[in-house]
């Protein structure tokens, strides 16, 4: 796959801008991670600082989404100002619409719709910002009940996008990620597999998608790990392994192409990057895993801050 070839020799850690593309998110510790004044200008400056640091450290994959506030905009501005960064691989996602109006205390932060109309609108919005720099476009947070798994019209439109050179994929969420991934792997258009990438939550607390991600890798898909720190739960606290150890556990999975850092500060990014040199007993933290249903129930209670 072209993306895999382009990422050869780069860091296997990618940078996700979910935490800095909007003022509110569910990661722990945001009160101390981000400036008190979370203006558009302040968040843009933080995003650009992280992109500069990431690029200098060898990171070449950047993850954004339509629902990450102004993340696509911030990335597009950075790419325009850094023409030498033409080797950066850009992945975005559609299917959620940002609705918080740049407020942390919004009642609803994002709304989900996997229909053709949303795909068409959001692809246009993404193209208006990123143009031909969009390498990968994924359906955001697919679950087994998503109509995106059964909508033949949507599949044809996605296949047409893939024919133009953009890799088509999906991200997953919820306790049935493995079911979603396997269902997606079976979707074909004109006899060809539709989805060529999978982005899924895998971490020491919630490793249940691992076998399905191994199948996706075996089928030739790009596999991207998100939430390797469980929204900060594996990075802080007396019994947490720490960010580098948690990320290293994900990097050790033979099916993982890219593991995302969701760093909100330069120091966090530097600490995350130390995962690439971590050694030790890979089974040391195996006992942290909890049932998937419990993990996702706990995650749903994390406050936007």
CSV table of C-alpha atoms in Angstrom, one decimal:
chain,number,residue,atom,x,y,z
A,1,UNK,CA,0.0,0.0,0.0
A,2,UNK,CA,1.3,3.4,-0.9
A,3,UNK,CA,0.7,4.9,2.6
A,4,UNK,CA,2.7,2.1,4.2
A,5,UNK,CA,5.5,2.7,1.7
A,6,UNK,CA,5.5,6.4,2.3
A,7,UNK,CA,5.7,5.8,6.1
A,8,UNK,CA,8.6,3.4,5.7
A,9,UNK,CA,11.5,4.8,7.8
A,10,UNK,CA,9.3,7.2,9.7
A,11,UNK,CA,8.3,7.0,13.4
A,12,UNK,CA,5.5,4.4,14.0
A,13,UNK,CA,4.0,7.0,16.3
A,14,UNK,CA,1.5,9.3,14.6
A,15,UNK,CA,0.1,12.6,15.9
A,16,UNK,CA,-3.6,13.0,16.5
A,17,UNK,CA,-5.0,16.5,16.9
A,18,UNK,CA,-8.2,15.6,18.7
A,19,UNK,CA,-7.0,17.1,21.9
A,20,UNK,CA,-5.9,20.5,20.4
A,21,UNK,CA,-8.4,21.1,17.6
A,22,UNK,CA,-11.1,22.2,20.0
A,23,UNK,CA,-11.3,23.6,23.5
A,24,UNK,CA,-13.1,20.7,25.1
A,25,UNK,CA,-12.3,17.0,25.0
A,26,UNK,CA,-12.5,14.0,27.4
A,27,UNK,CA,-8.8,13.4,28.0
A,28,UNK,CA,-7.7,13.7,31.7
A,29,UNK,CA,-5.6,16.6,32.9
A,30,UNK,CA,-6.7,19.2,30.3
A,31,UNK,CA,-6.9,22.0,33.0
A,32,UNK,CA,-3.1,21.9,33.4
A,33,UNK,CA,-2.2,20.8,29.8
A,34,UNK,CA,-3.8,23.7,28.0
A,35,UNK,CA,-3.8,27.5,28.3
A,36,UNK,CA,-6.6,28.9,30.5
A,37,UNK,CA,-7.7,31.1,27.5
A,38,UNK,CA,-8.5,28.4,24.9
A,39,UNK,CA,-9.2,30.8,22.1
A,40,UNK,CA,-8.9,29.7,18.5
A,41,UNK,CA,-5.6,31.5,18.2
A,42,UNK,CA,-4.2,29.8,21.3
A,43,UNK,CA,-5.3,26.4,20.2
A,44,UNK,CA,-3.9,27.0,16.7
A,45,UNK,CA,-0.6,28.0,18.2
A,46,UNK,CA,-0.5,24.8,20.3
A,47,UNK,CA,-1.4,22.6,17.4
A,48,UNK,CA,1.3,24.2,15.2
A,49,UNK,CA,3.9,23.8,18.0
A,50,UNK,CA,3.1,20.1,18.3
A,51,UNK,CA,3.2,19.6,14.5
A,52,UNK,CA,6.6,21.3,14.4
A,53,UNK,CA,7.9,19.1,17.2
A,54,UNK,CA,6.4,16.0,15.7
A,55,UNK,CA,7.9,16.6,12.3
A,56,UNK,CA,11.3,17.3,13.7
A,57,UNK,CA,11.1,14.0,15.6
A,58,UNK,CA,10.3,12.0,12.5
A,59,UNK,CA,6.6,11.7,12.8
A,60,UNK,CA,5.0,11.6,9.4
A,61,UNK,CA,1.4,10.5,10.0
A,62,UNK,CA,-1.2,13.1,11.3
A,63,UNK,CA,-4.8,12.3,12.2
A,64,UNK,CA,-7.7,14.8,12.2
A,65,UNK,CA,-11.5,14.6,11.7
A,66,UNK,CA,-14.3,16.9,10.8
A,67,UNK,CA,-15.6,16.7,14.4
A,68,UNK,CA,-12.3,17.8,15.9
A,69,UNK,CA,-13.2,21.4,15.9
A,70,UNK,CA,-10.7,23.3,13.7
A,71,UNK,CA,-8.1,20.5,13.6
A,72,UNK,CA,-8.3,20.2,9.8
A,73,UNK,CA,-8.0,23.9,9.4
A,74,UNK,CA,-5.0,24.1,11.8
A,75,UNK,CA,-3.3,21.3,9.9
A,76,UNK,CA,-4.0,22.8,6.5
A,77,UNK,CA,-2.5,26.1,7.7
A,78,UNK,CA,0.6,24.4,9.0
A,79,UNK,CA,1.0,22.4,5.8
A,80,UNK,CA,0.7,25.6,3.7
A,81,UNK,CA,3.4,27.3,5.9
A,82,UNK,CA,5.7,24.2,5.7
A,83,UNK,CA,6.0,23.3,2.0
A,84,UNK,CA,9.0,21.1,2.9
A,85,UNK,CA,6.6,18.8,4.8
A,86,UNK,CA,5.4,17.2,1.6
A,87,UNK,CA,6.1,13.8,3.0
A,88,UNK,CA,3.4,14.0,5.7
A,89,UNK,CA,0.6,11.5,5.4
A,90,UNK,CA,-2.8,13.0,6.3
A,91,UNK,CA,-5.7,11.0,7.5
A,92,UNK,CA,-9.1,12.5,8.3
A,93,UNK,CA,-12.6,11.2,9.3
A,94,UNK,CA,-16.2,12.0,8.5
A,95,UNK,CA,-19.4,11.0,10.1
A,96,UNK,CA,-19.5,13.3,13.2
A,97,UNK,CA,-20.3,17.0,13.0
A,98,UNK,CA,-18.8,19.4,15.6
A,99,UNK,CA,-21.6,21.2,17.3
A,100,UNK,CA,-20.0,22.7,20.5
A,101,UNK,CA,-19.6,26.2,19.0
A,102,UNK,CA,-16.1,26.4,20.5
A,103,UNK,CA,-17.5,26.0,24.1
A,104,UNK,CA,-16.2,23.5,26.7
A,105,UNK,CA,-19.6,23.5,28.5
A,106,UNK,CA,-21.8,22.7,25.4
A,107,UNK,CA,-24.6,20.4,26.0
A,108,UNK,CA,-23.8,18.4,22.8
A,109,UNK,CA,-20.3,18.4,21.4
A,110,UNK,CA,-20.8,16.4,18.2
A,111,UNK,CA,-23.6,14.6,16.4
A,112,UNK,CA,-23.2,11.3,14.4
A,113,UNK,CA,-24.6,10.5,10.9
A,114,UNK,CA,-23.1,8.0,8.5
A,115,UNK,CA,-25.5,8.8,5.6
A,116,UNK,CA,-24.6,9.7,2.0
A,117,UNK,CA,-25.6,13.3,2.5
A,118,UNK,CA,-23.2,13.8,5.4
A,119,UNK,CA,-20.4,12.0,3.5
A,120,UNK,CA,-20.9,14.3,0.5
A,121,UNK,CA,-21.0,17.5,2.6
A,122,UNK,CA,-18.1,16.7,4.8
A,123,UNK,CA,-15.9,15.4,2.0
A,124,UNK,CA,-16.4,18.8,0.3
A,125,UNK,CA,-15.5,20.6,3.6
A,126,UNK,CA,-12.4,18.5,4.0
A,127,UNK,CA,-11.3,19.0,0.4
A,128,UNK,CA,-11.8,22.7,0.8
A,129,UNK,CA,-9.2,22.8,3.6
A,130,UNK,CA,-6.8,19.9,2.7
A,131,UNK,CA,-7.2,19.7,-1.1
A,132,UNK,CA,-5.0,17.0,-2.5
A,133,UNK,CA,-3.2,16.5,0.8
A,134,UNK,CA,-6.0,14.1,2.0
A,135,UNK,CA,-4.4,10.6,1.8
A,136,UNK,CA,-6.9,8.6,4.0
A,137,UNK,CA,-10.6,9.3,4.6
A,138,UNK,CA,-12.3,7.1,7.3
A,139,UNK,CA,-15.8,6.7,8.5
A,140,UNK,CA,-15.8,8.0,12.1
A,141,UNK,CA,-16.6,5.6,14.9
A,142,UNK,CA,-18.5,2.8,13.2
A,143,UNK,CA,-20.4,0.3,15.3
A,144,UNK,CA,-22.2,-2.9,14.3
A,145,UNK,CA,-25.5,-1.0,13.9
A,146,UNK,CA,-24.1,1.7,11.7
A,147,UNK,CA,-25.9,2.0,8.3
A,148,UNK,CA,-22.4,2.6,6.8
A,149,UNK,CA,-21.9,-1.2,6.9
A,150,UNK,CA,-25.0,-1.8,4.7
A,151,UNK,CA,-25.5,1.2,2.5
A,152,UNK,CA,-24.7,0.1,-1.1
A,153,UNK,CA,-24.9,3.7,-2.4
A,154,UNK,CA,-22.4,4.9,0.2
A,155,UNK,CA,-20.1,2.0,-0.7
A,156,UNK,CA,-20.1,3.0,-4.4
A,157,UNK,CA,-19.3,6.6,-3.5
A,158,UNK,CA,-16.5,5.5,-1.2
A,159,UNK,CA,-15.2,3.2,-3.9
A,160,UNK,CA,-15.2,6.1,-6.4
A,161,UNK,CA,-13.2,8.2,-3.9
A,162,UNK,CA,-10.7,5.3,-3.6
A,163,UNK,CA,-10.4,5.1,-7.4
A,164,UNK,CA,-9.3,8.8,-7.3
A,165,UNK,CA,-6.3,7.8,-5.0
A,166,UNK,CA,-7.6,8.4,-1.5
A,167,UNK,CA,-7.5,5.4,0.8
A,168,UNK,CA,-10.9,4.6,2.3
A,169,UNK,CA,-11.2,3.2,5.8
A,170,UNK,CA,-13.1,3.3,9.0
A,171,UNK,CA,-12.6,3.9,12.7
A,172,UNK,CA,-14.4,1.9,15.3
A,173,UNK,CA,-15.6,2.4,18.9
A,174,UNK,CA,-17.6,0.6,21.5
A,175,UNK,CA,-17.4,-2.9,23.0
A,176,UNK,CA,-18.1,-4.7,19.7
A,177,UNK,CA,-15.2,-3.3,17.7
A,178,UNK,CA,-14.1,-6.8,16.6
A,179,UNK,CA,-17.5,-7.5,15.1
A,180,UNK,CA,-17.4,-4.2,13.3
A,181,UNK,CA,-14.0,-4.8,11.9
A,182,UNK,CA,-14.8,-8.2,10.6
A,183,UNK,CA,-18.0,-7.0,9.0
A,184,UNK,CA,-16.1,-4.2,7.3
A,185,UNK,CA,-13.5,-6.6,6.0
A,186,UNK,CA,-16.2,-8.5,4.2
A,187,UNK,CA,-17.6,-5.5,2.2
A,188,UNK,CA,-16.6,-5.5,-1.5
A,189,UNK,CA,-17.5,-3.3,-4.4
A,190,UNK,CA,-17.0,-4.8,-7.9
A,191,UNK,CA,-15.3,-7.7,-6.2
A,192,UNK,CA,-12.7,-5.6,-4.4
A,193,UNK,CA,-12.4,-5.0,-0.7
A,194,UNK,CA,-13.7,-1.5,0.1
A,195,UNK,CA,-11.9,-0.7,3.3
A,196,UNK,CA,-8.1,-0.6,3.3
A,197,UNK,CA,-7.5,0.9,6.7
A,198,UNK,CA,-8.9,0.4,10.2
A,199,UNK,CA,-8.4,2.7,13.1
A,200,UNK,CA,-9.5,1.2,16.4
A,201,UNK,CA,-9.1,1.6,20.2
A,202,UNK,CA,-6.6,-0.8,21.6
A,203,UNK,CA,-4.9,-0.3,25.0
A,204,UNK,CA,-3.8,-2.2,28.1
A,205,UNK,CA,-7.3,-1.8,29.6
A,206,UNK,CA,-9.2,-2.6,26.4
A,207,UNK,CA,-7.3,-5.1,24.1
A,208,UNK,CA,-10.4,-7.0,22.8
A,209,UNK,CA,-10.1,-5.8,19.2
A,210,UNK,CA,-6.6,-7.3,18.9
A,211,UNK,CA,-7.5,-10.5,17.0
A,212,UNK,CA,-9.7,-8.7,14.6
A,213,UNK,CA,-7.0,-6.1,14.0
A,214,UNK,CA,-4.6,-8.9,13.3
A,215,UNK,CA,-7.0,-10.2,10.6
A,216,UNK,CA,-7.2,-6.7,9.1
A,217,UNK,CA,-3.5,-6.5,8.9
A,218,UNK,CA,-3.3,-9.9,7.3
A,219,UNK,CA,-5.9,-8.8,4.8
A,220,UNK,CA,-3.5,-5.9,3.8
A,221,UNK,CA,-5.1,-3.1,5.7
A,222,UNK,CA,-3.3,-0.2,7.3
A,223,UNK,CA,-4.0,-0.5,11.1
A,224,UNK,CA,-4.0,2.6,13.3
A,225,UNK,CA,-4.2,2.4,17.0
A,226,UNK,CA,-6.1,5.2,18.8
A,227,UNK,CA,-6.6,5.9,22.5
A,228,UNK,CA,-3.6,3.8,23.5
A,229,UNK,CA,-3.5,5.8,26.7
A,230,UNK,CA,-7.2,5.3,27.4
A,231,UNK,CA,-7.9,9.0,27.3
A,232,UNK,CA,-5.1,9.5,29.9
A,233,UNK,CA,-6.2,6.8,32.3
A,234,UNK,CA,-3.0,4.8,31.6
A,235,UNK,CA,-0.8,7.9,31.9
A,236,UNK,CA,-1.6,9.2,35.3
A,237,UNK,CA,-2.3,7.7,38.7
A,238,UNK,CA,-0.4,5.6,41.2
A,239,UNK,CA,-1.1,2.3,39.5
A,240,UNK,CA,-0.9,3.5,35.9
A,241,UNK,CA,2.0,2.1,33.8
A,242,UNK,CA,2.7,5.6,32.4
A,243,UNK,CA,2.4,6.9,28.8
A,244,UNK,CA,5.6,5.5,27.4
A,245,UNK,CA,4.9,2.0,28.7
A,246,UNK,CA,1.3,2.0,27.5
A,247,UNK,CA,2.3,3.2,24.0
A,248,UNK,CA,5.1,0.7,23.9
A,249,UNK,CA,2.6,-2.1,24.5
A,250,UNK,CA,0.7,-1.0,21.4
A,251,UNK,CA,3.8,-0.6,19.3
A,252,UNK,CA,4.7,-4.2,20.2
A,253,UNK,CA,1.6,-5.5,18.5
A,254,UNK,CA,2.8,-7.0,15.1
A,255,UNK,CA,-0.4,-5.8,13.4
A,256,UNK,CA,-0.1,-2.1,14.4
A,257,UNK,CA,1.1,0.1,11.5
A,258,UNK,CA,0.8,3.4,13.4
A,259,UNK,CA,0.0,4.2,17.1
A,260,UNK,CA,-1.4,7.6,17.7
A,261,UNK,CA,-0.1,10.1,20.3
A,262,UNK,CA,-2.8,12.5,21.5
A,263,UNK,CA,-0.3,14.8,23.2
A,264,UNK,CA,-1.5,18.2,24.2
A,265,UNK,CA,1.9,19.6,25.2
A,266,UNK,CA,5.4,19.4,23.8
A,267,UNK,CA,6.6,17.6,27.0
A,268,UNK,CA,3.9,15.0,26.6
A,269,UNK,CA,4.9,14.4,23.0
A,270,UNK,CA,8.5,14.0,24.0
A,271,UNK,CA,7.5,11.5,26.7
A,272,UNK,CA,5.3,9.6,24.3
A,273,UNK,CA,8.1,9.3,21.8
A,274,UNK,CA,10.2,7.5,24.4
A,275,UNK,CA,7.9,4.5,23.9
A,276,UNK,CA,9.9,3.7,20.7
A,277,UNK,CA,12.9,2.8,22.9
A,278,UNK,CA,11.0,1.0,25.7
A,279,UNK,CA,12.0,-2.5,26.5
A,280,UNK,CA,10.8,-4.9,29.2
A,281,UNK,CA,8.4,-7.7,29.9
A,282,UNK,CA,5.6,-7.4,27.4
A,283,UNK,CA,3.2,-9.3,29.7
A,284,UNK,CA,3.9,-7.1,32.8
A,285,UNK,CA,0.7,-5.1,32.4
A,286,UNK,CA,-1.6,-7.8,31.0
A,287,UNK,CA,-3.6,-7.9,34.2
A,288,UNK,CA,-4.9,-4.4,33.7
A,289,UNK,CA,-7.4,-5.5,31.0
A,290,UNK,CA,-11.1,-5.2,31.9
A,291,UNK,CA,-14.2,-6.4,30.1
A,292,UNK,CA,-14.9,-4.3,27.0
A,293,UNK,CA,-18.4,-3.4,28.2
A,294,UNK,CA,-17.0,-2.0,31.4
A,295,UNK,CA,-14.3,-0.1,29.7
A,296,UNK,CA,-16.7,1.6,27.3
A,297,UNK,CA,-19.2,2.3,30.1
A,298,UNK,CA,-16.4,4.0,32.2
A,299,UNK,CA,-15.2,6.0,29.1
A,300,UNK,CA,-18.7,7.3,28.5
A,301,UNK,CA,-18.6,8.9,32.0
A,302,UNK,CA,-15.5,10.9,31.3
A,303,UNK,CA,-16.4,14.6,31.4
A,304,UNK,CA,-15.6,17.1,28.6
A,305,UNK,CA,-13.1,19.6,30.0
